[in-house]
XYZ file of C-alpha atoms in Angstrom:
157
model
C -1.745 -14.975 -9.463
C 0.262 -12.670 -8.360
C 2.444 -11.226 -5.063
C 1.070 -10.003 -2.035
C 2.166 -8.088 0.670
C 0.528 -7.869 3.772
C 1.465 -7.005 7.434
C -1.272 -8.303 9.415
C -0.354 -12.022 10.216
C -3.287 -13.376 10.857
C -4.565 -11.953 6.995
C -1.548 -13.721 5.528
C -2.621 -17.037 7.112
C -5.789 -16.209 5.252
C -5.032 -15.133 1.926
C -2.042 -18.282 2.220
C -5.334 -20.108 3.023
C -7.244 -18.549 -0.187
C -4.767 -18.420 -2.606
C -2.578 -20.912 -2.264
C -0.531 -19.490 -6.054
C 0.337 -15.915 -4.890
C 3.634 -15.190 -3.048
C 2.569 -13.609 0.231
C 5.608 -11.514 2.044
C 4.517 -10.699 5.658
C 5.432 -7.539 6.213
C 4.635 -4.042 4.911
C 5.950 -1.891 1.847
C 7.487 1.418 2.700
C 9.823 4.364 1.127
C 13.252 1.630 2.756
C 13.611 -1.377 4.080
C 13.777 -1.095 7.801
C 10.756 -1.587 10.553
C 7.907 0.880 11.403
C 5.419 1.758 13.565
C 2.602 -0.654 12.803
C -0.752 0.633 14.252
C -3.308 -1.955 14.701
C -6.866 -1.686 15.386
C -10.109 -4.424 16.632
C -11.318 -3.710 13.217
C -7.918 -4.494 10.893
C -8.668 -2.279 7.776
C -8.568 0.469 10.001
C -4.343 -0.322 10.175
C -1.950 1.334 9.321
C 1.392 2.653 8.971
C 0.900 6.421 9.385
C 0.421 7.678 12.666
C -1.155 10.197 11.438
C -4.126 7.773 10.367
C -3.908 6.413 13.376
C -4.930 9.301 15.628
C -7.481 9.839 13.330
C -8.972 7.009 13.219
C -8.543 6.197 16.817
C -10.164 10.118 17.398
C -13.136 9.193 15.022
C -13.726 6.204 17.072
C -12.582 5.990 20.551
C -10.217 3.444 20.068
C -6.940 2.959 20.713
C -4.498 1.619 18.438
C -2.061 -1.135 19.497
C 1.680 -0.441 18.042
C 3.749 -3.279 17.301
C 7.019 -3.410 14.918
C 6.538 -4.518 11.545
C 9.475 -5.011 8.675
C 8.633 -2.536 5.644
C 10.465 -3.391 2.036
C 10.917 -0.688 -0.388
C 8.664 -1.642 -3.708
C 11.518 -1.303 -6.067
C 12.865 -4.843 -3.441
C 9.514 -6.455 -4.133
C 9.296 -5.764 -7.892
C 12.793 -6.489 -8.579
C 13.249 -9.632 -6.641
C 9.775 -10.990 -7.711
C 9.945 -9.525 -11.242
C 12.651 -10.013 -13.048
C 11.866 -10.018 -16.274
C 8.918 -7.361 -16.726
C 6.918 -5.431 -14.270
C 3.559 -6.818 -12.773
C 0.860 -5.350 -14.678
C -0.973 -4.284 -11.665
C 0.274 -2.951 -8.557
C -2.285 -1.748 -5.726
C -1.475 0.475 -2.868
C -4.372 -0.119 -0.177
C -2.595 1.511 3.187
C -4.951 4.243 5.296
C -2.917 7.404 4.226
C 0.696 5.887 3.328
C 0.730 5.783 -0.549
C 3.033 9.124 -0.399
C 5.826 7.014 1.461
C 5.867 4.310 -0.967
C 5.834 5.889 -4.211
C 8.876 8.057 -3.125
C 10.204 5.078 -2.361
C 10.349 3.258 -6.039
C 13.341 3.899 -8.546
C 10.465 3.943 -11.923
C 13.585 1.602 -13.570
C 10.383 -0.949 -14.068
C 6.957 0.721 -14.441
C 3.580 -1.439 -13.736
C 1.563 -0.759 -16.258
C -1.409 -0.428 -13.710
C -1.597 1.483 -10.444
C -4.477 1.344 -8.321
C -4.642 3.579 -5.335
C -6.735 4.571 -2.283
C -7.114 8.273 -2.012
C -9.329 8.603 0.418
C -8.413 6.966 3.883
C -10.646 4.833 6.082
C -10.875 7.220 8.202
C -12.477 9.571 5.659
C -9.541 11.992 5.394
C -7.519 12.946 2.353
C -4.865 10.252 2.196
C -2.870 13.517 -0.159
C -5.019 12.932 -3.624
C -3.158 15.652 -4.965
C 0.131 14.200 -3.221
C -0.712 10.721 -5.395
C -2.236 12.291 -8.917
C 1.256 14.927 -9.166
C 3.681 12.027 -8.590
C 2.181 9.243 -11.229
C 1.496 11.467 -13.400
C 4.754 13.289 -13.399
C 6.476 9.357 -14.231
C 3.878 9.071 -17.066
C 0.779 7.749 -15.954
C -3.028 9.306 -16.418
C -6.089 8.636 -14.444
C -8.529 5.885 -16.357
C -10.939 5.770 -13.970
C -11.981 6.835 -9.794
C -14.646 6.203 -7.106
C -14.124 8.890 -3.401
C -12.000 5.970 -2.667
C -9.761 4.751 -4.930
C -8.467 6.498 -8.611
C -6.746 4.089 -11.299
C -4.594 4.912 -13.566
C -2.666 4.070 -16.717
C 0.657 4.235 -17.852
C 0.468 6.613 -20.960
C 2.426 4.951 -23.821
């Protein structure tokens, strides 16, 4: 049971039908509240708020992104609204190159125990692996495990 944030309307409907006990927010996550350009592709696993990643995937695949505006909420706002007494146990971030933007908007007042973060975008480009490691390390997280695509960080106690 948890809170899922998904900017793709079609996927929100699938999530709600498959996970009726979860809260599903139809928005993106960013540094601050507002609206951002959301780059969508036929293959929805390539969708992103990152203009750089969208351009890289377009170049690699020959597909042109459709650009739509989507609401964006800061991670702090989501955590504070849905996890009032304690932070979530785990936060998973899979945003095709937008991970640092999301982490830069976090106050770190309520620290989740675990972060699972994509560190290699679907276009095959490095999403800022070094920056992700530096940010989490500076806030007390250590690397627990890593695959070529994802890394799991645990809060040191």
